[in-house]
GROMACS .gro file of C-alpha atoms in nm:
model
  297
    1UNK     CA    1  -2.932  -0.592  -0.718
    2UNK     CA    2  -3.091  -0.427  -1.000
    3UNK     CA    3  -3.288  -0.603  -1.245
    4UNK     CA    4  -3.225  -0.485  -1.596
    5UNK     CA    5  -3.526  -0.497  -1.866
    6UNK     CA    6  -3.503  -0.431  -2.278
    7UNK     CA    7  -3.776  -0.232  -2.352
    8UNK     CA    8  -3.816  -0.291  -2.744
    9UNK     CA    9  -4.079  -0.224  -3.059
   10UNK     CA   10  -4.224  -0.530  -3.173
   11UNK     CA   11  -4.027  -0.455  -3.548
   12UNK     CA   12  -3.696  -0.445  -3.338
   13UNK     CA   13  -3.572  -0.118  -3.482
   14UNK     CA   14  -3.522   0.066  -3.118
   15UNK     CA   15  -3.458  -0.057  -2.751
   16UNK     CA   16  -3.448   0.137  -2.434
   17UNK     CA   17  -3.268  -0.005  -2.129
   18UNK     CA   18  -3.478   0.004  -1.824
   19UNK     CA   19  -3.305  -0.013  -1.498
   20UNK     CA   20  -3.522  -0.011  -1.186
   21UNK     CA   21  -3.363   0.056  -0.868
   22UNK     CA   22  -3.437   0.176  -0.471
   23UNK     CA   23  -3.186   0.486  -0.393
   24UNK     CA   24  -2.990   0.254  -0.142
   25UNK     CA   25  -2.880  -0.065  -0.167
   26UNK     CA   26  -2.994  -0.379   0.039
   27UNK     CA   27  -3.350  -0.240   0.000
   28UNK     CA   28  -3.617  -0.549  -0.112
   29UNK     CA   29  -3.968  -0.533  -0.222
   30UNK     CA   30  -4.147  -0.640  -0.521
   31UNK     CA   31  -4.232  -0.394  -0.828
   32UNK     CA   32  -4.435  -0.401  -1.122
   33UNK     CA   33  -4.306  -0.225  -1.434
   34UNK     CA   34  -4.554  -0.120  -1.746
   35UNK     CA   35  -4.457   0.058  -2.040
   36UNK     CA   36  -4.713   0.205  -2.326
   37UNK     CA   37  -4.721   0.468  -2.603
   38UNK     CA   38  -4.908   0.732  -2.519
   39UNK     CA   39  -5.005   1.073  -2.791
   40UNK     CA   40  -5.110   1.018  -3.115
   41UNK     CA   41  -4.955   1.067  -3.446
   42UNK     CA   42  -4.672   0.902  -3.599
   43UNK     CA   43  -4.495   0.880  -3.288
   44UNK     CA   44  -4.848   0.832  -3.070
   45UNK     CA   45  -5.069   0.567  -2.994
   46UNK     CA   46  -5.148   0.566  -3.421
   47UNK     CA   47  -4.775   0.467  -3.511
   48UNK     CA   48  -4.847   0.144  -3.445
   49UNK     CA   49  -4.579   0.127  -3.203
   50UNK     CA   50  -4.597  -0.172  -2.927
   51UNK     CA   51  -4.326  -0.147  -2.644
   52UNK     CA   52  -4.222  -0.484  -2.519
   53UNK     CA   53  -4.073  -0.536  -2.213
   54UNK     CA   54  -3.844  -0.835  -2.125
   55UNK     CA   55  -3.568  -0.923  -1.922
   56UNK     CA   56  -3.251  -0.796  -1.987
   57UNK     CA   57  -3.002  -1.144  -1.941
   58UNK     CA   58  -2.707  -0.994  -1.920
   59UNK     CA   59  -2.414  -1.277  -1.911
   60UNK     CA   60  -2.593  -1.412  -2.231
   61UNK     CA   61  -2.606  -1.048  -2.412
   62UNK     CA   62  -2.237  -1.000  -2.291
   63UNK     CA   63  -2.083  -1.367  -2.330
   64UNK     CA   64  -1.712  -1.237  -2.279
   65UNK     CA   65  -1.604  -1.134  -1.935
   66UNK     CA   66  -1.317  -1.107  -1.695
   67UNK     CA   67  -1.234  -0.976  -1.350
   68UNK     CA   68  -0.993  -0.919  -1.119
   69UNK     CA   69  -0.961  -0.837  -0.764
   70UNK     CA   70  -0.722  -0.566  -0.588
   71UNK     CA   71  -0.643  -0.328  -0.328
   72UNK     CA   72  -0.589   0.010  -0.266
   73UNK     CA   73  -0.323  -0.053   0.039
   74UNK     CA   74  -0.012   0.136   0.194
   75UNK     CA   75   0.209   0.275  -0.123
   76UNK     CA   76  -0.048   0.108  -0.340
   77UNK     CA   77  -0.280   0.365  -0.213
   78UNK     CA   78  -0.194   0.679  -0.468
   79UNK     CA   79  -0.500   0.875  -0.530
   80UNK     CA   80  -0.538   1.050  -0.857
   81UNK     CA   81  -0.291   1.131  -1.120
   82UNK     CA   82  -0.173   1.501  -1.162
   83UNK     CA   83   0.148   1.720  -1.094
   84UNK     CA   84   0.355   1.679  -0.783
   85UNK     CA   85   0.126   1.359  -0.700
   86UNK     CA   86   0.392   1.088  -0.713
   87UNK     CA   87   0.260   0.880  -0.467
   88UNK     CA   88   0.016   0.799  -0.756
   89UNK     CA   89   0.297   0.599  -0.933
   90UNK     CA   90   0.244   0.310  -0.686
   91UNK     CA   91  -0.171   0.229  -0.764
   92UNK     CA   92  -0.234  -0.096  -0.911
   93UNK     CA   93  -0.234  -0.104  -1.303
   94UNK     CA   94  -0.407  -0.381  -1.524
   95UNK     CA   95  -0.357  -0.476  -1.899
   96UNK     CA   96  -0.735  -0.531  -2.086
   97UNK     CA   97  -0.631  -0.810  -2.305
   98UNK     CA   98  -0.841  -0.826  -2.603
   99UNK     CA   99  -0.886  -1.120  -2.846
  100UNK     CA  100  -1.117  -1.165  -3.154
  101UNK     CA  101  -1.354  -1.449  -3.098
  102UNK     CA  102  -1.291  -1.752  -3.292
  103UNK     CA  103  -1.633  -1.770  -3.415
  104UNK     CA  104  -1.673  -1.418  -3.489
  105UNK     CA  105  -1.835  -1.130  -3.281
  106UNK     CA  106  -2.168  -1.243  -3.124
  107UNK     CA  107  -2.330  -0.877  -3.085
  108UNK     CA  108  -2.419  -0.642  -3.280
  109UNK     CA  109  -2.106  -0.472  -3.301
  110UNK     CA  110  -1.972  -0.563  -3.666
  111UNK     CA  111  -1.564  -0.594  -3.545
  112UNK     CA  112  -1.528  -0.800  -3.822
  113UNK     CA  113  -1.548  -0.557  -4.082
  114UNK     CA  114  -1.579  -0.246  -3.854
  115UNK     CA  115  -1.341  -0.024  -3.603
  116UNK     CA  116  -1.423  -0.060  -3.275
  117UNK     CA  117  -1.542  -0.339  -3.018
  118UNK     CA  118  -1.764  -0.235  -2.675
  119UNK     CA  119  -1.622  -0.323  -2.357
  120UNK     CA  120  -1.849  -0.210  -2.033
  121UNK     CA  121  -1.613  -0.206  -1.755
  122UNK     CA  122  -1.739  -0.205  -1.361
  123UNK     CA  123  -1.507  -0.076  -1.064
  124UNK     CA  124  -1.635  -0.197  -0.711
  125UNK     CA  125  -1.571  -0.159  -0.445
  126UNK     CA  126  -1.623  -0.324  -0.080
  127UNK     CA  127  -1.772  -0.021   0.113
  128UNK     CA  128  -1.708  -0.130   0.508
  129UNK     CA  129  -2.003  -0.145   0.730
  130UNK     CA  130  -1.802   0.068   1.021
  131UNK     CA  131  -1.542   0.335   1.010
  132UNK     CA  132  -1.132   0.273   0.972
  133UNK     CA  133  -0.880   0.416   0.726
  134UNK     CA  134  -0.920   0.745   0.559
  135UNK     CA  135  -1.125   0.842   0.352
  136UNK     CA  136  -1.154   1.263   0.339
  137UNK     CA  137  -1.356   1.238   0.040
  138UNK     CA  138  -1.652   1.471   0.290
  139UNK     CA  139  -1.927   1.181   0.232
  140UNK     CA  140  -2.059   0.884   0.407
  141UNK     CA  141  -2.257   0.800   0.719
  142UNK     CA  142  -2.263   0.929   1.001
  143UNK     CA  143  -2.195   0.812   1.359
  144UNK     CA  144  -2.063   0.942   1.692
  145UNK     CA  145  -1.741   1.145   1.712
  146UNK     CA  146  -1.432   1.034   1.786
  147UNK     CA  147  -1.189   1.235   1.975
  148UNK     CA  148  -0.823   1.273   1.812
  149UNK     CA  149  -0.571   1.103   1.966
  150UNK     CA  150  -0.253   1.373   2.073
  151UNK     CA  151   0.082   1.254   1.883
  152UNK     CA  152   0.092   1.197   1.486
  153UNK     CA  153  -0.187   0.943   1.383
  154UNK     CA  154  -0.113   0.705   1.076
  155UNK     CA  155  -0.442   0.763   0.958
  156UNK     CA  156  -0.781   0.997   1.029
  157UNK     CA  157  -1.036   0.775   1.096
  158UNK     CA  158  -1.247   0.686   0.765
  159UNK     CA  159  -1.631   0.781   0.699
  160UNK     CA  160  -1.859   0.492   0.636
  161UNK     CA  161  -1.959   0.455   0.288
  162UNK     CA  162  -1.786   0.451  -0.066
  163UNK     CA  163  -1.507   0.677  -0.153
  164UNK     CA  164  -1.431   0.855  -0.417
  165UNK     CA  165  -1.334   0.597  -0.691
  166UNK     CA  166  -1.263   0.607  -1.061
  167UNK     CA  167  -1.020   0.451  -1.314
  168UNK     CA  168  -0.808   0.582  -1.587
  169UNK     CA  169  -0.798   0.447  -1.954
  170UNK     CA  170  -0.410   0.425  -2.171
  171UNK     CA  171  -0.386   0.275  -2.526
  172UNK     CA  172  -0.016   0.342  -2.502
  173UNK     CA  173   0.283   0.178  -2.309
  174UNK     CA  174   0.407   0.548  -2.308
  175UNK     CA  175   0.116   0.614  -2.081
  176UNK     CA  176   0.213   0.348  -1.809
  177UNK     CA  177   0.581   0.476  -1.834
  178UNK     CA  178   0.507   0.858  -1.749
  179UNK     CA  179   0.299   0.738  -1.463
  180UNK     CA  180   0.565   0.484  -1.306
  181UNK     CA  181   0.793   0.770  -1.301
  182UNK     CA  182   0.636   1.067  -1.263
  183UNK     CA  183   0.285   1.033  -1.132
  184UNK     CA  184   0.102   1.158  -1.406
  185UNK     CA  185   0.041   1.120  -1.813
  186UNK     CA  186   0.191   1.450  -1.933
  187UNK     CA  187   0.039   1.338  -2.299
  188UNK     CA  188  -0.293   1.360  -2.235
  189UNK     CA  189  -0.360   1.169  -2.604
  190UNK     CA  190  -0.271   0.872  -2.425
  191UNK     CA  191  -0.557   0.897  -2.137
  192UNK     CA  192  -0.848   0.690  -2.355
  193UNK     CA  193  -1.196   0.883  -2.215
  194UNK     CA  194  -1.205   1.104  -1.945
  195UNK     CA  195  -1.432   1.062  -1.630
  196UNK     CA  196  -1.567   1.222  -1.312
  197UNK     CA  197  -1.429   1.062  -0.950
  198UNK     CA  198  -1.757   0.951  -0.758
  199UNK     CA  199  -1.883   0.829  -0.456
  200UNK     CA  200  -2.049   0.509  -0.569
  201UNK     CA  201  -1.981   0.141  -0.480
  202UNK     CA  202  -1.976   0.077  -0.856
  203UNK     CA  203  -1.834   0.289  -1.124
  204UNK     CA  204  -1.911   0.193  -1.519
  205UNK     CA  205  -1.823   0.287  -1.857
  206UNK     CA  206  -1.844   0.197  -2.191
  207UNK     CA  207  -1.503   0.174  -2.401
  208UNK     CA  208  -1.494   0.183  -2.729
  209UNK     CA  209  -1.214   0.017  -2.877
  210UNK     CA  210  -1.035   0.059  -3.192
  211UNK     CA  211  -0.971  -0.224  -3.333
  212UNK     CA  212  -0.570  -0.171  -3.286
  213UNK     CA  213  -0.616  -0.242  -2.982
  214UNK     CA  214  -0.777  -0.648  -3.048
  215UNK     CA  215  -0.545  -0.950  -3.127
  216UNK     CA  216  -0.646  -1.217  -3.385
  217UNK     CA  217  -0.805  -1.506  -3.293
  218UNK     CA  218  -0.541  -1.769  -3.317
  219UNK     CA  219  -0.216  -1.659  -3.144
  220UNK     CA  220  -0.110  -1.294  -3.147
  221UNK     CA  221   0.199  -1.085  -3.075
  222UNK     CA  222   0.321  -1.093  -2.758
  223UNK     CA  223   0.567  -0.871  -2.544
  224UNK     CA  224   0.296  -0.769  -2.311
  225UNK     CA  225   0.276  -0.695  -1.914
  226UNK     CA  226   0.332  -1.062  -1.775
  227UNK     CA  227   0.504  -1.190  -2.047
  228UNK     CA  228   0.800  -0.973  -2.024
  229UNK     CA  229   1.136  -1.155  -1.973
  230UNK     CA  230   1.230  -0.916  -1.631
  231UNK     CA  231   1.321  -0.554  -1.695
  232UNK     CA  232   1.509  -0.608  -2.000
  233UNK     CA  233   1.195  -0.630  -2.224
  234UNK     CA  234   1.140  -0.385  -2.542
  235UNK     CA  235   0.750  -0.303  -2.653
  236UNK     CA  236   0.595  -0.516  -2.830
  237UNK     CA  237   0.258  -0.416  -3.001
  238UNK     CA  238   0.303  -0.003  -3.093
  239UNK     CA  239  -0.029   0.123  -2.954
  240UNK     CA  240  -0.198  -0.232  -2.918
  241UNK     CA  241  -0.257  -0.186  -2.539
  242UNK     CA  242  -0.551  -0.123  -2.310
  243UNK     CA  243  -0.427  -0.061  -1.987
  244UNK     CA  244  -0.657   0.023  -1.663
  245UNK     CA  245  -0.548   0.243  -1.376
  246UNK     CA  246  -0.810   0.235  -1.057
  247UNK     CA  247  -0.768   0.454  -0.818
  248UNK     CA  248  -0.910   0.684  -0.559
  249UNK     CA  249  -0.940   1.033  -0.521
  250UNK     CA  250  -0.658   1.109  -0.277
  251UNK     CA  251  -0.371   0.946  -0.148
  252UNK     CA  252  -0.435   0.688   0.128
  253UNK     CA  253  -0.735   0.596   0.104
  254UNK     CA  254  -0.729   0.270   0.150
  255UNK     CA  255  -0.990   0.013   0.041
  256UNK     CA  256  -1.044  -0.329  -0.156
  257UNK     CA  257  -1.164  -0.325  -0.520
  258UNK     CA  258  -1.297  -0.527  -0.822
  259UNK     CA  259  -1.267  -0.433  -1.157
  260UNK     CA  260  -1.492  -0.633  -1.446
  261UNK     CA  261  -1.512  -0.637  -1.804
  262UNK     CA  262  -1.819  -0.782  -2.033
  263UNK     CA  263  -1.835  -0.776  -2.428
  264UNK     CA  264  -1.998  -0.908  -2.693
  265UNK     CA  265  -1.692  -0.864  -2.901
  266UNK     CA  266  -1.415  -1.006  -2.797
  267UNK     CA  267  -1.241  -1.271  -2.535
  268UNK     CA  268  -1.100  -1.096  -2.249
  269UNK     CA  269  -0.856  -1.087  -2.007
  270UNK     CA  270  -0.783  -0.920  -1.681
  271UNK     CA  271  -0.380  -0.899  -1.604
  272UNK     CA  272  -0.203  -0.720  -1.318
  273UNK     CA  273   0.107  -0.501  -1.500
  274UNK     CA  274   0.416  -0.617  -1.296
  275UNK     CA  275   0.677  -0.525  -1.546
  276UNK     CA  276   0.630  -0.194  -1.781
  277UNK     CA  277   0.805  -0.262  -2.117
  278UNK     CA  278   1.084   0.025  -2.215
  279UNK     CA  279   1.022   0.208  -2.553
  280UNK     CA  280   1.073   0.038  -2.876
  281UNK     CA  281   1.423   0.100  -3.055
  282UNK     CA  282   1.385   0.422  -3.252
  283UNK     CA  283   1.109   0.571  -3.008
  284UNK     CA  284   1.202   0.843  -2.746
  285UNK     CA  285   0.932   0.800  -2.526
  286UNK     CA  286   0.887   1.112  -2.469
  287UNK     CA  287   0.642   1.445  -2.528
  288UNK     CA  288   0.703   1.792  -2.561
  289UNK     CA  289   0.331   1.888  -2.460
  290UNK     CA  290   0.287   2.088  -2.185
  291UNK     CA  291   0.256   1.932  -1.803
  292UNK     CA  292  -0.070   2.104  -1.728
  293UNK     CA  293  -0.285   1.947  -2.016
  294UNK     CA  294  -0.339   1.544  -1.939
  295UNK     CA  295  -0.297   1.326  -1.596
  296UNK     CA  296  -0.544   1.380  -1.413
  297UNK     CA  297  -0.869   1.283  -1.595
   0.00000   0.00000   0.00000
């Protein structure tokens, strides 16, 4: 694991996070980390300037989490978003649920009075020791070659190591529909961030939230995925969604995953989407912009 230090002046007005790491994981040995100001002038050894260095607790920084575990399986096993990828309809989807604190926000992100709240998100996943399923991503470990088998094969044999992961971002039920049917977000507005696929066991980012997108502290609309009353259901909060698409980079690759959320800001929660709530009354649901801009991140 890596240990994570704050590197801070003693007058608190600037901190650095230090994160030091061996190139693979599973490597141990001890380590010894020193920081100092070095120069001279105002931003030299004469500033005055004294780095600190301590460590970096990061459940007590980050008191609200959530996580929840999934798989990237037969149909469930879409790849990326894009046009003419509808197998990509089938991958897992989660709703971010996010709730003001009671007692207020406990960093130092003023959602109280400000716009946004800071959610760091992490996408694992469990990278298998030996080879099985497909992966085609071109990376891994190595090991002897295996001989095709004559006939159609279910699956090419998968490279050790992590595939090609990432997840998508929607602050829009729209965004959830236009994937469930076609495979892709033709309005790109609705995709949050965008992001680079990558070979890594874990994948973060940092969200930044509008504040749209919290609920108050005590109760809050509902009409979300899981509390839908079957396929029936209208949308319920216009634009108050955070939904989370993980995925890999092609279709059937299959693998397990874990997707976690941390914030000073808010409660959260971690929900599968079973049931996709249809457009409001009044709303179209739909987008005249062009199917090559948006879907696929």
């Amino acid at each position: 694991r890596r240990r994570r230090c704050g590197a801070a002046t003693d007058d608190g007005e600037s901190e650095v996070l230090v994160v030091p790491s061996t190139y693979e994981s599973g490597l141990e040995g001890a380590f010894s980390l020193t920081a100092c100001v070095v120069g001279s002038g105002e931003r030299g050894a004469g500033s005055g300037l004294r780095p600190v260095l301590s460590p970096l607790v990061f459940d007590s920084r980050y008191p609200f989490s959530a996580s929840v575990s999934g798989s990237w399986s037969g149909p469930a096993a879409g790849g990326r978003l894009g046009a003419g990828r509808i197998e990509a309809a089938k991958n897992p989807m989660y709703e971010l649920r996010l709730t003001l604190p009671s007692g207020g926000p406990s960093g130092d992100t003023d959602v109280g009075g400000g716009e946004f709240a800071d959610v760091y998100v992490f996408l694992s996943q469990e990278v298998p020791k030996g080879g099985s399923g497909n992966d085609g991503s071109g990376s891994g470990g190595g090991g002897r070659r295996v001989a095709k088998a004559k006939g159609k094969s279910k699956s090419p044999a998968r490279k050790a190591g992590p595939l090609p992961i990432g997840f998508y971002t929607f602050t829009d039920w729209e965004a959830a529909r236009q994937v469930s049917a076609d495979g892709q977000v033709v309005a790109s507005e609705a995709i949050f961030d965008s992001f680079k696929f990558t070979n890594r066991q874990v994948v973060c980012r940092r969200l930044r939230l509008p504040r749209s997108c919290m609920k108050p502290a005590m109760g809050g609309a509902k009409g979300q995925a899981g509390e839908q009353g079957g396929e029936g259901g209208a949308e319920g909060d216009a634009g108050g969604v955070v939904l989370l698409l993980p995925c890999t980079y092609e279709a059937k690759q299959e693998g397990t995953f874990t997707i976690e959320a941390m914030s000073a800001d808010a409660n959260l929660e971690l929900l599968p989407v079973t049931d996709i709530p249809k457009p409001a009354i009044g709303t179209s649901g739909t987008n005249t912009r062009p199917v090559g801009q948006g879907g696929r991140g």
